[in-house]
PDB file of C-alpha atoms in Angstrom:
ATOM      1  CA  UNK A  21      28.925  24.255  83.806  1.00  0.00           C
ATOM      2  CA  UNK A  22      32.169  25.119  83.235  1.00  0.00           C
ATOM      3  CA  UNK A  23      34.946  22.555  82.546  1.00  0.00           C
ATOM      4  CA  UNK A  24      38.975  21.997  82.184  1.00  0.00           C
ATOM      5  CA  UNK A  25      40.625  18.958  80.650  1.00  0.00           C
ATOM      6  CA  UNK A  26      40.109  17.172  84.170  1.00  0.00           C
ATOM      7  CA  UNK A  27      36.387  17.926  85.177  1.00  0.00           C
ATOM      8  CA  UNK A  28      33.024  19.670  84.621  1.00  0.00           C
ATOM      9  CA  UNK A  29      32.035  21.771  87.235  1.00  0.00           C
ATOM     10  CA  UNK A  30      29.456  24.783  88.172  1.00  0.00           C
ATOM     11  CA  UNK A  31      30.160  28.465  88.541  1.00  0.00           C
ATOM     12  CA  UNK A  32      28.021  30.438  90.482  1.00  0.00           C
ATOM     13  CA  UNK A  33      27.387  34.447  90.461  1.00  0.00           C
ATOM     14  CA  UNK A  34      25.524  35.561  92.843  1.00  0.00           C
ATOM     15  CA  UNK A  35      22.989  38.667  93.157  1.00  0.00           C
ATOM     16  CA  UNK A  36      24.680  42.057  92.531  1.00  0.00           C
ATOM     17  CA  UNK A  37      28.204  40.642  91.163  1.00  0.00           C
ATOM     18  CA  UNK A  38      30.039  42.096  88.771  1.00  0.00           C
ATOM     19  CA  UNK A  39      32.139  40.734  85.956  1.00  0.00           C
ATOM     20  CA  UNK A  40      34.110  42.514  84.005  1.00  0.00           C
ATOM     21  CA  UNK A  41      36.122  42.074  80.111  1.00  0.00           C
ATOM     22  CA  UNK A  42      38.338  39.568  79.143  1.00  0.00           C
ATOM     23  CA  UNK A  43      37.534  37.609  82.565  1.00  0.00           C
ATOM     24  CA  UNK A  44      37.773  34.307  83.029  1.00  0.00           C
ATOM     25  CA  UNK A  45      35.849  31.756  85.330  1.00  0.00           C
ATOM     26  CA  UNK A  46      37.684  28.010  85.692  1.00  0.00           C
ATOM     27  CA  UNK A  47      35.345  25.071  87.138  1.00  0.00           C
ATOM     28  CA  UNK A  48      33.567  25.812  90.664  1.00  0.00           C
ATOM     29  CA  UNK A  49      34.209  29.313  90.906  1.00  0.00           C
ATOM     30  CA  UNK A  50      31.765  30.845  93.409  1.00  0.00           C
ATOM     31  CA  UNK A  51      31.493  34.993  92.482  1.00  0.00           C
ATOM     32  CA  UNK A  52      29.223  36.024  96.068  1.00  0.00           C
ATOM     33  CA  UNK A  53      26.960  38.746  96.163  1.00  0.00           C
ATOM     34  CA  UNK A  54      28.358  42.107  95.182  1.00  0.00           C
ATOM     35  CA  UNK A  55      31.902  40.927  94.561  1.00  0.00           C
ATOM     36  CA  UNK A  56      33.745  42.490  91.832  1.00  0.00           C
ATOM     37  CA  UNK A  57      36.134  40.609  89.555  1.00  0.00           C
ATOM     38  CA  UNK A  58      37.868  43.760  87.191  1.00  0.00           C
ATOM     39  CA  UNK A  59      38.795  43.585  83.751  1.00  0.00           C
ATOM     40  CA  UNK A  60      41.187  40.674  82.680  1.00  0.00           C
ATOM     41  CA  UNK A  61      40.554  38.805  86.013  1.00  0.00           C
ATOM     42  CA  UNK A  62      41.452  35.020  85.749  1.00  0.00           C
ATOM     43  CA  UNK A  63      40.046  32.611  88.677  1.00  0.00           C
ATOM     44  CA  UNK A  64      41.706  29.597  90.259  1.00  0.00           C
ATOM     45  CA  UNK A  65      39.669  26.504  89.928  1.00  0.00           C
ATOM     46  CA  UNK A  66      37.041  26.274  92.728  1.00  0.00           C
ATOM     47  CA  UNK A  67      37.830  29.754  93.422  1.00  0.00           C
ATOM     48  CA  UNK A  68      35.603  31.933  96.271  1.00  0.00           C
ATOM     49  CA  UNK A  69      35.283  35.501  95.248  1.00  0.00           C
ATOM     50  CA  UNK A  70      33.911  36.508  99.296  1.00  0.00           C
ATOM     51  CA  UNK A  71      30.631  38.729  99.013  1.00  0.00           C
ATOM     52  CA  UNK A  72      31.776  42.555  98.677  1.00  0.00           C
ATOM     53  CA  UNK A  73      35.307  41.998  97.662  1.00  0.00           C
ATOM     54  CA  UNK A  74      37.265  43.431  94.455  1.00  0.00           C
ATOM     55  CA  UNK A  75      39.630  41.413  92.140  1.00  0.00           C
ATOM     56  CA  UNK A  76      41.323  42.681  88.712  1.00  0.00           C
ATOM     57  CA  UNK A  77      43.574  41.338  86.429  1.00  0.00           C
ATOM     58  CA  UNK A  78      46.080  38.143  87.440  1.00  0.00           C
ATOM     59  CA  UNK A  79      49.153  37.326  89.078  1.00  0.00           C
ATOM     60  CA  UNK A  80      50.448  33.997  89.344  1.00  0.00           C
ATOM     61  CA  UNK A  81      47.470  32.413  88.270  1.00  0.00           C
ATOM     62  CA  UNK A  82      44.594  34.010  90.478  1.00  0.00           C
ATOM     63  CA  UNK A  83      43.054  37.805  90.232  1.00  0.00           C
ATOM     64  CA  UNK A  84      44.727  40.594  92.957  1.00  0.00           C
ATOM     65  CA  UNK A  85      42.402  41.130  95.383  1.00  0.00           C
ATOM     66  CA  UNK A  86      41.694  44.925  95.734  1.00  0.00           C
ATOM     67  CA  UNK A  87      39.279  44.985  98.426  1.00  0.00           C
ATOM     68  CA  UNK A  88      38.746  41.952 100.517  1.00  0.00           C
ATOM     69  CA  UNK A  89      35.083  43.230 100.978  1.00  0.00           C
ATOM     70  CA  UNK A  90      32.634  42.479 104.174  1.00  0.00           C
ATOM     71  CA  UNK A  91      34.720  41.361 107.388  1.00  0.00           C
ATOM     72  CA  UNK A  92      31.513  41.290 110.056  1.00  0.00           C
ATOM     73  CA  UNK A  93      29.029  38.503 109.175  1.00  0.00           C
ATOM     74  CA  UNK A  94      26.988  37.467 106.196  1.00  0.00           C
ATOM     75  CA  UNK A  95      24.319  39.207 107.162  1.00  0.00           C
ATOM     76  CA  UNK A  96      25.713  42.446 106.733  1.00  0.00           C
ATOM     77  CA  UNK A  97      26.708  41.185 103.003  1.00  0.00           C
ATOM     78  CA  UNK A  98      23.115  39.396 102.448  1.00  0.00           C
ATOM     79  CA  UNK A  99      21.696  42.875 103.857  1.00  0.00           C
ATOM     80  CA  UNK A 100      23.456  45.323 101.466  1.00  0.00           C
ATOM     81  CA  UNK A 101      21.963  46.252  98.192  1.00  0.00           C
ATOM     82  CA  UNK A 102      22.698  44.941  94.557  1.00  0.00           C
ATOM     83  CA  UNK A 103      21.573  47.806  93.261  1.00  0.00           C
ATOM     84  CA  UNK A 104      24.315  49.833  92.412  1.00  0.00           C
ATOM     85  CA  UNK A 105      24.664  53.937  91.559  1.00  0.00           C
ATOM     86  CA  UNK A 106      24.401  53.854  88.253  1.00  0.00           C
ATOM     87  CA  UNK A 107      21.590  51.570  88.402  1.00  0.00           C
ATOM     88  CA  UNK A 108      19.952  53.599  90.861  1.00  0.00           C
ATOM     89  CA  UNK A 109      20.139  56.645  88.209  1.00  0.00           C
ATOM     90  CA  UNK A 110      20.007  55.036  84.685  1.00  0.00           C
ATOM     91  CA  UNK A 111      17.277  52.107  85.566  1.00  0.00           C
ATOM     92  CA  UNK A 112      15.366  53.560  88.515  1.00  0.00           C
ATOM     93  CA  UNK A 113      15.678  57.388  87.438  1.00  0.00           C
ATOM     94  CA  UNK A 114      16.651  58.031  91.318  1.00  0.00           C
ATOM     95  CA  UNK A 115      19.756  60.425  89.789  1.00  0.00           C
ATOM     96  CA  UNK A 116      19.632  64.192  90.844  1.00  0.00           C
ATOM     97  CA  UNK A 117      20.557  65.226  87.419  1.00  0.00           C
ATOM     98  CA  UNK A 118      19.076  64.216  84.315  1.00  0.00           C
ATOM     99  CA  UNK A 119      19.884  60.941  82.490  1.00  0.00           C
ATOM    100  CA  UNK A 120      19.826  60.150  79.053  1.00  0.00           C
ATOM    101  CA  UNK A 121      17.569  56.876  78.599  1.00  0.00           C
ATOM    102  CA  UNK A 122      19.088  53.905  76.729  1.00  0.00           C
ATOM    103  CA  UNK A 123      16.766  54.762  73.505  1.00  0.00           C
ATOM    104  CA  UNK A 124      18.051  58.222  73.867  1.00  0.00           C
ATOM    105  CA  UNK A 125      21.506  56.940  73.924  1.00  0.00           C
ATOM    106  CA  UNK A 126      20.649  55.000  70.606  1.00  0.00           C
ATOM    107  CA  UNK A 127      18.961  57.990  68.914  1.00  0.00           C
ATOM    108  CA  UNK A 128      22.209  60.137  69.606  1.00  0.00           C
ATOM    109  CA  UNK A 129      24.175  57.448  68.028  1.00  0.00           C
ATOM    110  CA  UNK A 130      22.080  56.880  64.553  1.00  0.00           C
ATOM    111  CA  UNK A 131      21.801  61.031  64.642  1.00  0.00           C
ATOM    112  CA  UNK A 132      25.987  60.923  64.709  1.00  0.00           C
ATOM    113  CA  UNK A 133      26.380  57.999  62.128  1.00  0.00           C
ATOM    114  CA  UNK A 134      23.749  59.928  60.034  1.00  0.00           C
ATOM    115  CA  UNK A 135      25.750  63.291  60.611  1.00  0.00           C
ATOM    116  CA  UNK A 136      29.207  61.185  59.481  1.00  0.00           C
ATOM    117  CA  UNK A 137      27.690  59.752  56.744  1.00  0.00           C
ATOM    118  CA  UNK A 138      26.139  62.752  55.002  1.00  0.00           C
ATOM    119  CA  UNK A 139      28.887  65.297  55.610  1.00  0.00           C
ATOM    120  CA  UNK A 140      30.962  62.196  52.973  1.00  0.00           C
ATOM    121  CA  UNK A 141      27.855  62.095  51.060  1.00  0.00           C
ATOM    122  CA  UNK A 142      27.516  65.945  50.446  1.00  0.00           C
ATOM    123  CA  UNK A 143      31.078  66.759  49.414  1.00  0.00           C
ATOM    124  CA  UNK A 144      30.441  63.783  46.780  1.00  0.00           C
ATOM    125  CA  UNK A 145      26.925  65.254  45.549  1.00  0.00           C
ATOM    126  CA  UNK A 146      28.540  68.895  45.203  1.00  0.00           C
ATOM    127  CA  UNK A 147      31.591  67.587  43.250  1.00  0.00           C
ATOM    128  CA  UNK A 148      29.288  65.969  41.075  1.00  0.00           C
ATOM    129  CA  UNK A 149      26.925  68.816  40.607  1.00  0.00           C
ATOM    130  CA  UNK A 150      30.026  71.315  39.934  1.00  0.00           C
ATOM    131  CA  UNK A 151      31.938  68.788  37.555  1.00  0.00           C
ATOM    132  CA  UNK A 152      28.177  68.214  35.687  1.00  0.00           C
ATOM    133  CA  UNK A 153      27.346  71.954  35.297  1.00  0.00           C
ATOM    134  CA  UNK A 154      30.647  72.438  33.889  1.00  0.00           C
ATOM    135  CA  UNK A 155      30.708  69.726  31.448  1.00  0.00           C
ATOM    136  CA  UNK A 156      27.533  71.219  30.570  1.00  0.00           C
ATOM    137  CA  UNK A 157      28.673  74.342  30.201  1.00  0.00           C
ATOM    138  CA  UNK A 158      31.215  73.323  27.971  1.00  0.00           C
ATOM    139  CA  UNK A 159      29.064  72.687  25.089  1.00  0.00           C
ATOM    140  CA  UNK A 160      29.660  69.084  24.739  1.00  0.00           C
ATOM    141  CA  UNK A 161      26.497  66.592  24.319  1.00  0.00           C
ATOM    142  CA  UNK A 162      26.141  63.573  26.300  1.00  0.00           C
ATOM    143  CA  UNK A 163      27.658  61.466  24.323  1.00  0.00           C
ATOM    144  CA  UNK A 164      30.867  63.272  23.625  1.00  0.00           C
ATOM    145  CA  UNK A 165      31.783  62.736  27.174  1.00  0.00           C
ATOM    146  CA  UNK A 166      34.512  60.119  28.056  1.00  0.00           C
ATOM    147  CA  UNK A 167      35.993  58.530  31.148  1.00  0.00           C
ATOM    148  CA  UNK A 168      39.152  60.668  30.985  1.00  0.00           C
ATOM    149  CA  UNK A 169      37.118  63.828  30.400  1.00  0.00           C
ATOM    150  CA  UNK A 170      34.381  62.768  33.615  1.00  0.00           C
ATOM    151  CA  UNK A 171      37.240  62.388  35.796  1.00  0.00           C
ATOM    152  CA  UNK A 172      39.539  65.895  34.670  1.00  0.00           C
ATOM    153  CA  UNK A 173      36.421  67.544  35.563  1.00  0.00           C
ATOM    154  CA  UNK A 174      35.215  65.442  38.783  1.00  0.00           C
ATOM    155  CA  UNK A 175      38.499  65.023  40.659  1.00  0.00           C
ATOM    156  CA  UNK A 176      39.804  67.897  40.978  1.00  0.00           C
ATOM    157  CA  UNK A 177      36.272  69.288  41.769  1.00  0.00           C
ATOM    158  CA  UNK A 178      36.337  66.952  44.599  1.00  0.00           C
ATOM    159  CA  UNK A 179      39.652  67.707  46.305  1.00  0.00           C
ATOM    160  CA  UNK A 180      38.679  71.397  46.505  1.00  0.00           C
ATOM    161  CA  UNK A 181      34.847  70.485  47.833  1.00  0.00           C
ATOM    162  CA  UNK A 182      36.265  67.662  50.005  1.00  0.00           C
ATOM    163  CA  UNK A 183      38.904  70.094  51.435  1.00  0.00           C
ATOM    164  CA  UNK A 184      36.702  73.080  51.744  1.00  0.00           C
ATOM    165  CA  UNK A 185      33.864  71.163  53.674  1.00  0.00           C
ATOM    166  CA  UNK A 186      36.931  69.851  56.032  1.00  0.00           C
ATOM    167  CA  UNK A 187      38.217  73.487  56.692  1.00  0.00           C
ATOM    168  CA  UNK A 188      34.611  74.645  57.137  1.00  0.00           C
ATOM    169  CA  UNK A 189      33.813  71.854  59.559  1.00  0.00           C
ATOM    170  CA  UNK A 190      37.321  72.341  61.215  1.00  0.00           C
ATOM    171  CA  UNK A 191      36.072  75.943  61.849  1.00  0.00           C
ATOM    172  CA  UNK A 192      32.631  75.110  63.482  1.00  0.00           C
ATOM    173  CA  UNK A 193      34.392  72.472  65.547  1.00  0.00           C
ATOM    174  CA  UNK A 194      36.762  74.561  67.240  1.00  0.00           C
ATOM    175  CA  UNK A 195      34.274  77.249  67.510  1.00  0.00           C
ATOM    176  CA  UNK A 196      31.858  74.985  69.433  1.00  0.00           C
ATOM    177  CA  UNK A 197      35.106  74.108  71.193  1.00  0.00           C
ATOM    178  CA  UNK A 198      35.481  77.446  72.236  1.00  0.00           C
ATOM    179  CA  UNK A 199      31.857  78.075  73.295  1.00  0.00           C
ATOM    180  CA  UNK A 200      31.328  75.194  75.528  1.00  0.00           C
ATOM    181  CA  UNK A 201      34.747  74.703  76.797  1.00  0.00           C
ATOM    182  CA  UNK A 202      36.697  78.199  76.690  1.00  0.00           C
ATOM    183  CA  UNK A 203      39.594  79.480  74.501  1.00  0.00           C
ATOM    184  CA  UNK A 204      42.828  77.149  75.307  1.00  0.00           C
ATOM    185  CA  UNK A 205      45.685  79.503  76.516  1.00  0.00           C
ATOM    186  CA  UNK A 206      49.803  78.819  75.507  1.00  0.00           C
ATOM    187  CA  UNK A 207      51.243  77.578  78.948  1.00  0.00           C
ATOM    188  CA  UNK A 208      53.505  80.940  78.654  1.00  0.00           C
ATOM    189  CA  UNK A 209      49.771  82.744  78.873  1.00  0.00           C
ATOM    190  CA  UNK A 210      48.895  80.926  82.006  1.00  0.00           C
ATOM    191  CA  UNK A 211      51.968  81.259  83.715  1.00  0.00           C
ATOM    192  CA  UNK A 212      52.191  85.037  83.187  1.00  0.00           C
ATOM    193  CA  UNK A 213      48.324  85.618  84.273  1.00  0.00           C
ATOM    194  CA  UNK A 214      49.244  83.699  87.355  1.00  0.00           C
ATOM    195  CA  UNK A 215      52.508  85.782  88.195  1.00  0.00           C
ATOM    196  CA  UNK A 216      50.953  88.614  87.362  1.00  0.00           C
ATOM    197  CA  UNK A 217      48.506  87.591  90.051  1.00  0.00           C
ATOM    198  CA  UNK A 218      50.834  87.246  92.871  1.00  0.00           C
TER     199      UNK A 218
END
C-alpha cells in the first residue's frame, strides 16, 4: 500500500518490470509486465505504466514516456519474456563470453580494499622500521627517546616512503596502462600519422 494525504492505495509491479533510482510510485500505480520506469521517474496517482513501455525522469508531474511499448494485443506482452540479457548471462550463464559470478565480483572487491589498505599500511610499517633503526643507531637507549625526537626521525621518514611508494605505484600503473591499453599519442602525433597516410 502506498498512500498520499487523501488515500491508501495499492501499487502493483508486474513480472519482468523494472524500476529504477530515485523513483517514485504515488497510490494505484500499476507498473505491467516488462515496463521500464528510468532513473528519477515520478508516477501520477493511479498511474498505468502499459506492459513493454519506457518512462524516465518527470515533466509536469508524470515520467516521459520513451517507448510506448507493445501496440498488438496482450498476448504478445503476456507472451514475451521477463528474462532479460543480462539475466540471461549473469543468472542463467547463457552469455557467449565468460561472466564473473556475483561471489567473484565480491572476492575482486575485498582483494582491491585489501590491496588499498596495505599499500597505506606498508609505507607506515617502513617509516617506522627506518625511523626505529635509526634511533637505534644513534646510540640512544629506550628511554632517552622523546616525543619531539620520535617524530624528527618518523616524519620526515614518512614523506620520503609515502612519496616513493606513490611514484613507484604511479610507474606500475601507467605501465599496466600501457600494456593493456597502448601508449596514448599527443593529438599532433595522430594527426601527422594520419596525413602522412593519405
Amino acid at each position: 500500500m502506498c498512500a498520499d494525504r487523501d488515500e491508501a492505495l495499492p501499487v502493483r509491479i508486474e513480472s519482468g518490470a523494472n524500476i529504477s533510482d530515485r523513483c517514485v510510485l504515488l497510490p494505484g500505480v500499476v507498473v505491467e509486465r516488462n515496463a521500464v520506469l528510468g532513473s528519477g521517474g515520478m508516477t501520477r496517482k493511479g498511474m498505468v505504466l502499459p506492459a513493454g513501455s519506457k518512462w524516465v525522469g518527470s515533466c509536469d508531474g508524470g515520467p516521459v514516456n520513451l517507448d510506448p511499448g507493445y501496440k498488438s494485443t496482450s498476448a504478445e506482452a503476456a507472451s514475451e519474456s521477463t528474462i532479460k540479457p543480462f539475466g540471461r548471462a549473469h543468472n542463467m550463464g547463457l552469455a557467449p563470453y565468460h561472466v564473473v559470478p556475483g561471489w567473484g565480483h565480491g572476492l575482486i572487491w575485498a582483494v582491491f580494499q585489501n590491496s588499498a589498505v596495505s599499500f597505506r599500511a606498508i609505507t607506515l610499517t617502513m617509516s617506522l622500521a627506518l625511523a626505529t633503526a635509526m634511533l637505534r643507531a644513534s646510540g640512544r637507549t629506550s628511554g632517552e627517546y622523546s616525543l619531539v625526537l620520535v617524530s624528527a626521525k618518523l616524519v620526515p621518514v614518512f614523506v620520503v616512503v609515502q612519496n616513493l611508494a606513490t611514484l613507484l605505484f604511479l610507474v606500475v600503473d601507467v605501465a599496466c596502462k600501457w600494456i593493456i591499453m597502448g601508449r596514448r599519442y599527443q593529438v599532433t602525433e595522430i594527426l601527422k600519422r594520419t596525413l602522412n597516410g593519405w
